[in-house]
Amino acid sequence: MMTMTRSPLVASLWMATLLAASSTAVVNAFTSSSGTSPQISTRCALPKKGLFAKDKWDMLLDEDEDEDLQFNGGPPVPRDMKYNMYNIQKQRENYESMKAVGGKDITNDVYARDPEDDTFWFVGKIARVGDVTVEKAMARLWPMIEEHSARLRPVELYPKWGKLELWVSPGDSELDVAYCKPELVFQQMFREIDGVDDISKVVRNVEIGFQGELYENNEEGFRTVRSADGKAVKPEVKATSTDRQPTEAEMDEMMELLNSQVEASSE
């Protein structure tokens, strides 16, 4: 699971704010193409519509909380890709073990998108080993990742479960995504691979790993607005630099300042 600590993204936003060099650009970078200005949190927020886990995975699987979410129909799901605690835990362990050995080069960040919307939601990370391509890894993990996406964002993504688009970017590239680096283009993945009838017979479950995104401490979810071909639609945000890391008090002050700017720009 992602460690929800102060990330380089937050530190860089703090630097830009304190130096008054790019605060306006930061606000604009996280404004949707519809013209609305979502409140910014430590992971580039939208309104609080997601599942905020009291016990992380338990919350996503809580039958009382998800009684209105039904995942019936669609193509048959292999037993090892069904969305249950055992499979989720195994895939998380696979991801962590693979990344510890192979580093971020064998990983990708994963985003889910409603085909009729331009918002791409960060939903987790994958890893793969050997000659397993990212396309094959995503096809193998598709049922688990798509259901996780729908559970993570029940308002935005669940209505399109079964038709969601899944996209990938290089591993640990959230900072470049947040800064709208023009050279970083998302790659669309697909449920099926040409020439492969049964992906479970081609890729073993021990050759892939998935670490799903979870929300903690009222975190509102990282998302980015992109074009239909996966390109950034906002101008690149230029980061400033400083030699020290912000204190907790300065981080809180930075977030209050950014939120006040967003609220002012939307009035």
mmCIF file of N, CA and C in Angstrom, residues 88-191:
data_model
loop_
_atom_site.group_PDB
_atom_site.id
_atom_site.type_symbol
_atom_site.label_atom_id
_atom_site.label_comp_id
_atom_site.label_asym_id
_atom_site.label_seq_id
_atom_site.Cartn_x
_atom_site.Cartn_y
_atom_site.Cartn_z
ATOM 1 N N ILE A 88 -6.005 -9.872 -2.515
ATOM 2 C CA ILE A 88 -5.490 -8.503 -2.374
ATOM 3 C C ILE A 88 -4.163 -8.503 -1.632
ATOM 4 N N GLN A 89 -4.103 -9.268 -0.546
ATOM 5 C CA GLN A 89 -2.878 -9.335 0.252
ATOM 6 C C GLN A 89 -1.734 -9.973 -0.536
ATOM 7 N N LYS A 90 -2.039 -11.036 -1.265
ATOM 8 C CA LYS A 90 -1.003 -11.708 -2.054
ATOM 9 C C LYS A 90 -0.445 -10.768 -3.115
ATOM 10 N N GLN A 91 -1.289 -10.039 -3.774
ATOM 11 C CA GLN A 91 -0.820 -9.124 -4.817
ATOM 12 C C GLN A 91 -0.022 -7.967 -4.228
ATOM 13 N N ARG A 92 -0.437 -7.488 -3.055
ATOM 14 C CA ARG A 92 0.342 -6.429 -2.401
ATOM 15 C C ARG A 92 1.728 -6.934 -2.040
ATOM 16 N N GLU A 93 1.798 -8.146 -1.495
ATOM 17 C CA GLU A 93 3.093 -8.725 -1.145
ATOM 18 C C GLU A 93 3.961 -8.934 -2.395
ATOM 19 N N ASN A 94 3.341 -9.391 -3.469
ATOM 20 C CA ASN A 94 4.082 -9.559 -4.724
ATOM 21 C C ASN A 94 4.689 -8.237 -5.168
ATOM 22 N N TYR A 95 3.856 -7.191 -5.135
ATOM 23 C CA TYR A 95 4.341 -5.875 -5.572
ATOM 24 C C TYR A 95 5.535 -5.425 -4.741
ATOM 25 N N GLU A 96 5.413 -5.512 -3.437
ATOM 26 C CA GLU A 96 6.484 -5.036 -2.566
ATOM 27 C C GLU A 96 7.769 -5.829 -2.770
ATOM 28 N N SER A 97 7.656 -7.142 -2.935
ATOM 29 C CA SER A 97 8.838 -7.976 -3.137
ATOM 30 C C SER A 97 9.510 -7.665 -4.465
ATOM 31 N N MET A 98 8.721 -7.514 -5.503
ATOM 32 C CA MET A 98 9.271 -7.229 -6.833
ATOM 33 C C MET A 98 9.952 -5.874 -6.882
ATOM 34 N N LYS A 99 9.298 -4.874 -6.321
ATOM 35 C CA LYS A 99 9.891 -3.531 -6.359
ATOM 36 C C LYS A 99 11.166 -3.471 -5.531
ATOM 37 N N ALA A 100 11.207 -4.213 -4.415
ATOM 38 C CA ALA A 100 12.402 -4.223 -3.571
ATOM 39 C C ALA A 100 13.606 -4.748 -4.337
ATOM 40 N N VAL A 101 13.371 -5.646 -5.279
ATOM 41 C CA VAL A 101 14.462 -6.237 -6.054
ATOM 42 C C VAL A 101 14.719 -5.473 -7.344
ATOM 43 N N GLY A 102 13.638 -5.159 -8.067
ATOM 44 C CA GLY A 102 13.789 -4.560 -9.395
ATOM 45 C C GLY A 102 13.677 -3.054 -9.445
ATOM 46 N N GLY A 103 13.265 -2.418 -8.357
ATOM 47 C CA GLY A 103 13.130 -0.965 -8.354
ATOM 48 C C GLY A 103 11.921 -0.501 -9.153
ATOM 49 N N LYS A 104 11.831 0.798 -9.329
ATOM 50 C CA LYS A 104 10.642 1.365 -9.975
ATOM 51 C C LYS A 104 10.587 1.092 -11.473
ATOM 52 N N ASP A 105 11.700 0.645 -12.064
ATOM 53 C CA ASP A 105 11.707 0.381 -13.504
ATOM 54 C C ASP A 105 10.767 -0.751 -13.897
ATOM 55 N N ILE A 106 10.434 -1.636 -12.963
ATOM 56 C CA ILE A 106 9.523 -2.735 -13.292
ATOM 57 C C ILE A 106 8.118 -2.440 -12.789
ATOM 58 N N THR A 107 7.865 -1.179 -12.441
ATOM 59 C CA THR A 107 6.550 -0.788 -11.921
ATOM 60 C C THR A 107 5.893 0.246 -12.825
ATOM 61 N N ASN A 108 4.609 0.393 -12.653
ATOM 62 C CA ASN A 108 3.836 1.442 -13.328
ATOM 63 C C ASN A 108 2.770 1.962 -12.383
ATOM 64 N N ASP A 109 2.460 3.243 -12.481
ATOM 65 C CA ASP A 109 1.328 3.819 -11.778
ATOM 66 C C ASP A 109 0.082 3.582 -12.627
ATOM 67 N N VAL A 110 -1.044 3.358 -11.978
ATOM 68 C CA VAL A 110 -2.276 3.021 -12.683
ATOM 69 C C VAL A 110 -3.349 4.066 -12.399
ATOM 70 N N TYR A 111 -4.039 4.475 -13.453
ATOM 71 C CA TYR A 111 -5.124 5.445 -13.361
ATOM 72 C C TYR A 111 -6.379 4.863 -14.006
ATOM 73 N N ALA A 112 -7.525 5.163 -13.414
ATOM 74 C CA ALA A 112 -8.815 4.719 -13.950
ATOM 75 C C ALA A 112 -9.618 5.934 -14.388
ATOM 76 N N ARG A 113 -10.388 5.723 -15.441
ATOM 77 C CA ARG A 113 -11.121 6.848 -16.021
ATOM 78 C C ARG A 113 -12.502 6.410 -16.522
ATOM 79 N N ASP A 114 -13.488 7.219 -16.240
ATOM 80 C CA ASP A 114 -14.792 7.104 -16.875
ATOM 81 C C ASP A 114 -14.595 7.546 -18.324
ATOM 82 N N PRO A 115 -14.926 6.726 -19.315
ATOM 83 C CA PRO A 115 -14.688 7.099 -20.715
ATOM 84 C C PRO A 115 -15.328 8.410 -21.136
ATOM 85 N N GLU A 116 -16.342 8.850 -20.387
ATOM 86 C CA GLU A 116 -17.031 10.087 -20.746
ATOM 87 C C GLU A 116 -16.552 11.281 -19.935
ATOM 88 N N ASP A 117 -15.469 11.109 -19.191
ATOM 89 C CA ASP A 117 -14.948 12.183 -18.347
ATOM 90 C C ASP A 117 -13.451 12.339 -18.614
ATOM 91 N N ASP A 118 -12.920 13.527 -18.346
ATOM 92 C CA ASP A 118 -11.489 13.757 -18.600
ATOM 93 C C ASP A 118 -10.648 13.674 -17.341
ATOM 94 N N THR A 119 -11.227 13.168 -16.249
ATOM 95 C CA THR A 119 -10.487 13.015 -15.003
ATOM 96 C C THR A 119 -9.934 11.594 -14.893
ATOM 97 N N PHE A 120 -8.638 11.492 -14.660
ATOM 98 C CA PHE A 120 -7.965 10.210 -14.493
ATOM 99 C C PHE A 120 -7.626 10.060 -13.007
ATOM 100 N N TRP A 121 -8.198 9.063 -12.352
ATOM 101 C CA TRP A 121 -7.986 8.851 -10.923
ATOM 102 C C TRP A 121 -6.847 7.875 -10.684
ATOM 103 N N PHE A 122 -5.916 8.266 -9.830
ATOM 104 C CA PHE A 122 -4.847 7.349 -9.434
ATOM 105 C C PHE A 122 -5.447 6.262 -8.552
ATOM 106 N N VAL A 123 -5.233 4.969 -8.936
ATOM 107 C CA VAL A 123 -5.859 3.876 -8.187
ATOM 108 C C VAL A 123 -4.862 2.850 -7.663
ATOM 109 N N GLY A 124 -3.579 3.007 -7.994
ATOM 110 C CA GLY A 124 -2.600 2.063 -7.448
ATOM 111 C C GLY A 124 -1.383 1.908 -8.340
ATOM 112 N N LYS A 125 -0.618 0.844 -8.055
ATOM 113 C CA LYS A 125 0.626 0.579 -8.776
ATOM 114 C C LYS A 125 0.742 -0.912 -9.075
ATOM 115 N N ILE A 126 1.380 -1.232 -10.190
ATOM 116 C CA ILE A 126 1.620 -2.625 -10.522
ATOM 117 C C ILE A 126 3.114 -2.870 -10.682
ATOM 118 N N ALA A 127 3.504 -4.140 -10.568
ATOM 119 C CA ALA A 127 4.880 -4.558 -10.832
ATOM 120 C C ALA A 127 4.817 -5.872 -11.602
ATOM 121 N N ARG A 128 5.846 -6.152 -12.362
ATOM 122 C CA ARG A 128 5.885 -7.413 -13.093
ATOM 123 C C ARG A 128 7.330 -7.855 -13.227
ATOM 124 N N VAL A 129 7.536 -9.133 -13.469
ATOM 125 C CA VAL A 129 8.883 -9.684 -13.552
ATOM 126 C C VAL A 129 9.050 -10.452 -14.861
ATOM 127 N N GLY A 130 10.305 -10.867 -15.108
ATOM 128 C CA GLY A 130 10.593 -11.682 -16.286
ATOM 129 C C GLY A 130 10.259 -10.963 -17.572
ATOM 130 N N ASP A 131 9.636 -11.714 -18.497
ATOM 131 C CA ASP A 131 9.293 -11.131 -19.799
ATOM 132 C C ASP A 131 7.842 -10.675 -19.853
ATOM 133 N N VAL A 132 7.233 -10.481 -18.698
ATOM 134 C CA VAL A 132 5.843 -10.021 -18.646
ATOM 135 C C VAL A 132 5.801 -8.536 -18.997
ATOM 136 N N THR A 133 5.087 -8.199 -20.046
ATOM 137 C CA THR A 133 4.955 -6.801 -20.444
ATOM 138 C C THR A 133 3.911 -6.110 -19.576
ATOM 139 N N VAL A 134 3.922 -4.782 -19.598
ATOM 140 C CA VAL A 134 2.928 -4.044 -18.829
ATOM 141 C C VAL A 134 1.531 -4.336 -19.357
ATOM 142 N N GLU A 135 1.406 -4.543 -20.679
ATOM 143 C CA GLU A 135 0.106 -4.857 -21.263
ATOM 144 C C GLU A 135 -0.437 -6.185 -20.738
ATOM 145 N N LYS A 136 0.436 -7.195 -20.673
ATOM 146 C CA LYS A 136 0.000 -8.500 -20.177
ATOM 147 C C LYS A 136 -0.300 -8.450 -18.680
ATOM 148 N N ALA A 137 0.519 -7.710 -17.949
ATOM 149 C CA ALA A 137 0.289 -7.589 -16.505
ATOM 150 C C ALA A 137 -1.055 -6.937 -16.231
ATOM 151 N N MET A 138 -1.372 -5.886 -16.961
ATOM 152 C CA MET A 138 -2.641 -5.189 -16.738
ATOM 153 C C MET A 138 -3.830 -6.048 -17.157
ATOM 154 N N ALA A 139 -3.687 -6.797 -18.235
ATOM 155 C CA ALA A 139 -4.773 -7.677 -18.664
ATOM 156 C C ALA A 139 -5.043 -8.747 -17.610
ATOM 157 N N ARG A 140 -3.967 -9.267 -17.019
ATOM 158 C CA ARG A 140 -4.114 -10.304 -15.986
ATOM 159 C C ARG A 140 -4.765 -9.742 -14.718
ATOM 160 N N LEU A 141 -4.373 -8.529 -14.358
ATOM 161 C CA LEU A 141 -4.860 -7.914 -13.120
ATOM 162 C C LEU A 141 -6.166 -7.146 -13.307
ATOM 163 N N TRP A 142 -6.660 -7.060 -14.519
ATOM 164 C CA TRP A 142 -7.783 -6.180 -14.846
ATOM 165 C C TRP A 142 -8.977 -6.313 -13.903
ATOM 166 N N PRO A 143 -9.503 -7.534 -13.646
ATOM 167 C CA PRO A 143 -10.693 -7.621 -12.795
ATOM 168 C C PRO A 143 -10.484 -7.024 -11.411
ATOM 169 N N MET A 144 -9.321 -7.282 -10.812
ATOM 170 C CA MET A 144 -9.045 -6.766 -9.478
ATOM 171 C C MET A 144 -8.894 -5.251 -9.489
ATOM 172 N N ILE A 145 -8.163 -4.732 -10.467
ATOM 173 C CA ILE A 145 -7.919 -3.286 -10.521
ATOM 174 C C ILE A 145 -9.206 -2.524 -10.833
ATOM 175 N N GLU A 146 -10.017 -3.041 -11.753
ATOM 176 C CA GLU A 146 -11.234 -2.328 -12.106
ATOM 177 C C GLU A 146 -12.202 -2.285 -10.921
ATOM 178 N N GLU A 147 -12.347 -3.410 -10.223
ATOM 179 C CA GLU A 147 -13.238 -3.402 -9.063
ATOM 180 C C GLU A 147 -12.689 -2.514 -7.957
ATOM 181 N N HIS A 148 -11.377 -2.540 -7.757
ATOM 182 C CA HIS A 148 -10.787 -1.663 -6.744
ATOM 183 C C HIS A 148 -11.062 -0.202 -7.084
ATOM 184 N N SER A 149 -10.952 0.147 -8.353
ATOM 185 C CA SER A 149 -11.206 1.526 -8.785
ATOM 186 C C SER A 149 -12.639 1.932 -8.479
ATOM 187 N N ALA A 150 -13.582 1.042 -8.762
ATOM 188 C CA ALA A 150 -14.990 1.348 -8.524
ATOM 189 C C ALA A 150 -15.294 1.468 -7.041
ATOM 190 N N ARG A 151 -14.641 0.682 -6.215
ATOM 191 C CA ARG A 151 -14.848 0.760 -4.769
ATOM 192 C C ARG A 151 -14.171 2.007 -4.195
ATOM 193 N N LEU A 152 -13.013 2.349 -4.733
ATOM 194 C CA LEU A 152 -12.269 3.508 -4.241
ATOM 195 C C LEU A 152 -13.011 4.802 -4.538
ATOM 196 N N ARG A 153 -13.609 4.898 -5.730
ATOM 197 C CA ARG A 153 -14.352 6.093 -6.150
ATOM 198 C C ARG A 153 -15.760 5.667 -6.566
ATOM 199 N N PRO A 154 -16.617 5.332 -5.588
ATOM 200 C CA PRO A 154 -17.943 4.813 -5.921
ATOM 201 C C PRO A 154 -18.841 5.811 -6.650
ATOM 202 N N VAL A 155 -18.633 7.090 -6.410
ATOM 203 C CA VAL A 155 -19.472 8.100 -7.070
ATOM 204 C C VAL A 155 -19.039 8.302 -8.510
ATOM 205 N N GLU A 156 -17.737 8.451 -8.717
ATOM 206 C CA GLU A 156 -17.242 8.786 -10.052
ATOM 207 C C GLU A 156 -17.058 7.573 -10.965
ATOM 208 N N LEU A 157 -16.622 6.435 -10.400
ATOM 209 C CA LEU A 157 -16.218 5.312 -11.248
ATOM 210 C C LEU A 157 -17.146 4.101 -11.201
ATOM 211 N N TYR A 158 -17.801 3.860 -10.078
ATOM 212 C CA TYR A 158 -18.647 2.665 -9.993
ATOM 213 C C TYR A 158 -19.729 2.617 -11.076
ATOM 214 N N PRO A 159 -20.379 3.740 -11.406
ATOM 215 C CA PRO A 159 -21.432 3.661 -12.436
ATOM 216 C C PRO A 159 -20.940 3.128 -13.777
ATOM 217 N N LYS A 160 -19.635 3.222 -14.035
ATOM 218 C CA LYS A 160 -19.088 2.744 -15.308
ATOM 219 C C LYS A 160 -18.274 1.470 -15.126
ATOM 220 N N TRP A 161 -18.466 0.778 -13.986
ATOM 221 C CA TRP A 161 -17.774 -0.494 -13.796
ATOM 222 C C TRP A 161 -18.133 -1.429 -14.950
ATOM 223 N N GLY A 162 -17.121 -2.093 -15.475
ATOM 224 C CA GLY A 162 -17.306 -2.938 -16.648
ATOM 225 C C GLY A 162 -16.947 -2.219 -17.928
ATOM 226 N N LYS A 163 -16.915 -0.874 -17.867
ATOM 227 C CA LYS A 163 -16.572 -0.080 -19.039
ATOM 228 C C LYS A 163 -15.457 0.923 -18.744
ATOM 229 N N LEU A 164 -14.873 0.818 -17.541
ATOM 230 C CA LEU A 164 -13.827 1.766 -17.174
ATOM 231 C C LEU A 164 -12.599 1.607 -18.068
ATOM 232 N N GLU A 165 -11.921 2.715 -18.282
ATOM 233 C CA GLU A 165 -10.633 2.681 -18.958
ATOM 234 C C GLU A 165 -9.534 2.654 -17.905
ATOM 235 N N LEU A 166 -8.487 1.881 -18.154
ATOM 236 C CA LEU A 166 -7.321 1.843 -17.283
ATOM 237 C C LEU A 166 -6.111 2.301 -18.076
ATOM 238 N N TRP A 167 -5.333 3.186 -17.461
ATOM 239 C CA TRP A 167 -4.160 3.772 -18.100
ATOM 240 C C TRP A 167 -2.963 3.625 -17.166
ATOM 241 N N VAL A 168 -1.768 3.676 -17.729
ATOM 242 C CA VAL A 168 -0.570 3.584 -16.898
ATOM 243 C C VAL A 168 0.396 4.713 -17.234
ATOM 244 N N SER A 169 1.226 5.019 -16.256
ATOM 245 C CA SER A 169 2.346 5.947 -16.432
ATOM 246 C C SER A 169 3.568 5.276 -15.805
ATOM 247 N N PRO A 170 4.764 5.812 -16.023
ATOM 248 C CA PRO A 170 5.951 5.218 -15.394
ATOM 249 C C PRO A 170 5.808 5.141 -13.883
ATOM 250 N N GLY A 171 6.476 4.195 -13.270
ATOM 251 C CA GLY A 171 6.390 4.022 -11.831
ATOM 252 C C GLY A 171 6.857 5.240 -11.059
ATOM 253 N N ASP A 172 6.140 5.582 -10.007
ATOM 254 C CA ASP A 172 6.471 6.698 -9.123
ATOM 255 C C ASP A 172 6.599 8.020 -9.875
ATOM 256 N N SER A 173 5.674 8.260 -10.777
ATOM 257 C CA SER A 173 5.734 9.488 -11.588
ATOM 258 C C SER A 173 4.692 10.517 -11.164
ATOM 259 N N GLU A 174 4.139 10.385 -9.952
ATOM 260 C CA GLU A 174 3.073 11.296 -9.529
ATOM 261 C C GLU A 174 3.502 12.762 -9.570
ATOM 262 N N LEU A 175 4.746 13.028 -9.204
ATOM 263 C CA LEU A 175 5.207 14.413 -9.183
ATOM 264 C C LEU A 175 5.200 15.010 -10.579
ATOM 265 N N ASP A 176 5.704 14.255 -11.557
ATOM 266 C CA ASP A 176 5.706 14.745 -12.939
ATOM 267 C C ASP A 176 4.290 14.908 -13.467
ATOM 268 N N VAL A 177 3.391 14.028 -13.035
ATOM 269 C CA VAL A 177 1.995 14.145 -13.444
ATOM 270 C C VAL A 177 1.398 15.420 -12.861
ATOM 271 N N ALA A 178 1.658 15.676 -11.588
ATOM 272 C CA ALA A 178 1.117 16.869 -10.934
ATOM 273 C C ALA A 178 1.645 18.144 -11.572
ATOM 274 N N TYR A 179 2.886 18.109 -12.040
ATOM 275 C CA TYR A 179 3.482 19.285 -12.680
ATOM 276 C C TYR A 179 3.164 19.364 -14.166
ATOM 277 N N CYS A 180 2.344 18.429 -14.657
ATOM 278 C CA CYS A 180 1.907 18.451 -16.062
ATOM 279 C C CYS A 180 3.079 18.438 -17.034
ATOM 280 N N LYS A 181 4.064 17.593 -16.754
ATOM 281 C CA LYS A 181 5.211 17.474 -17.649
ATOM 282 C C LYS A 181 4.721 17.027 -19.027
ATOM 283 N N PRO A 182 4.973 17.794 -20.068
ATOM 284 C CA PRO A 182 4.414 17.457 -21.391
ATOM 285 C C PRO A 182 4.967 16.160 -21.970
ATOM 286 N N GLU A 183 6.176 15.770 -21.561
ATOM 287 C CA GLU A 183 6.760 14.547 -22.101
ATOM 288 C C GLU A 183 6.163 13.287 -21.482
ATOM 289 N N LEU A 184 5.413 13.431 -20.396
ATOM 290 C CA LEU A 184 4.814 12.278 -19.750
ATOM 291 C C LEU A 184 3.410 12.059 -20.306
ATOM 292 N N VAL A 185 3.263 11.001 -21.088
ATOM 293 C CA VAL A 185 1.993 10.677 -21.726
ATOM 294 C C VAL A 185 1.505 9.332 -21.198
ATOM 295 N N PHE A 186 0.275 9.286 -20.720
ATOM 296 C CA PHE A 186 -0.300 8.039 -20.229
ATOM 297 C C PHE A 186 -0.493 7.066 -21.387
ATOM 298 N N GLN A 187 -0.438 5.777 -21.070
ATOM 299 C CA GLN A 187 -0.639 4.720 -22.054
ATOM 300 C C GLN A 187 -1.890 3.933 -21.695
ATOM 301 N N GLN A 188 -2.810 3.811 -22.636
ATOM 302 C CA GLN A 188 -4.041 3.083 -22.354
ATOM 303 C C GLN A 188 -3.804 1.578 -22.409
ATOM 304 N N MET A 189 -4.404 0.891 -21.445
ATOM 305 C CA MET A 189 -4.333 -0.563 -21.383
ATOM 306 C C MET A 189 -5.685 -1.165 -21.786
ATOM 307 N N PHE A 190 -5.683 -2.476 -22.032
ATOM 308 C CA PHE A 190 -6.906 -3.134 -22.470
ATOM 309 C C PHE A 190 -7.088 -4.463 -21.744
ATOM 310 N N ARG A 191 -8.334 -4.852 -21.597
ATOM 311 C CA ARG A 191 -8.692 -6.070 -20.875
ATOM 312 C C ARG A 191 -8.171 -7.317 -21.588
#
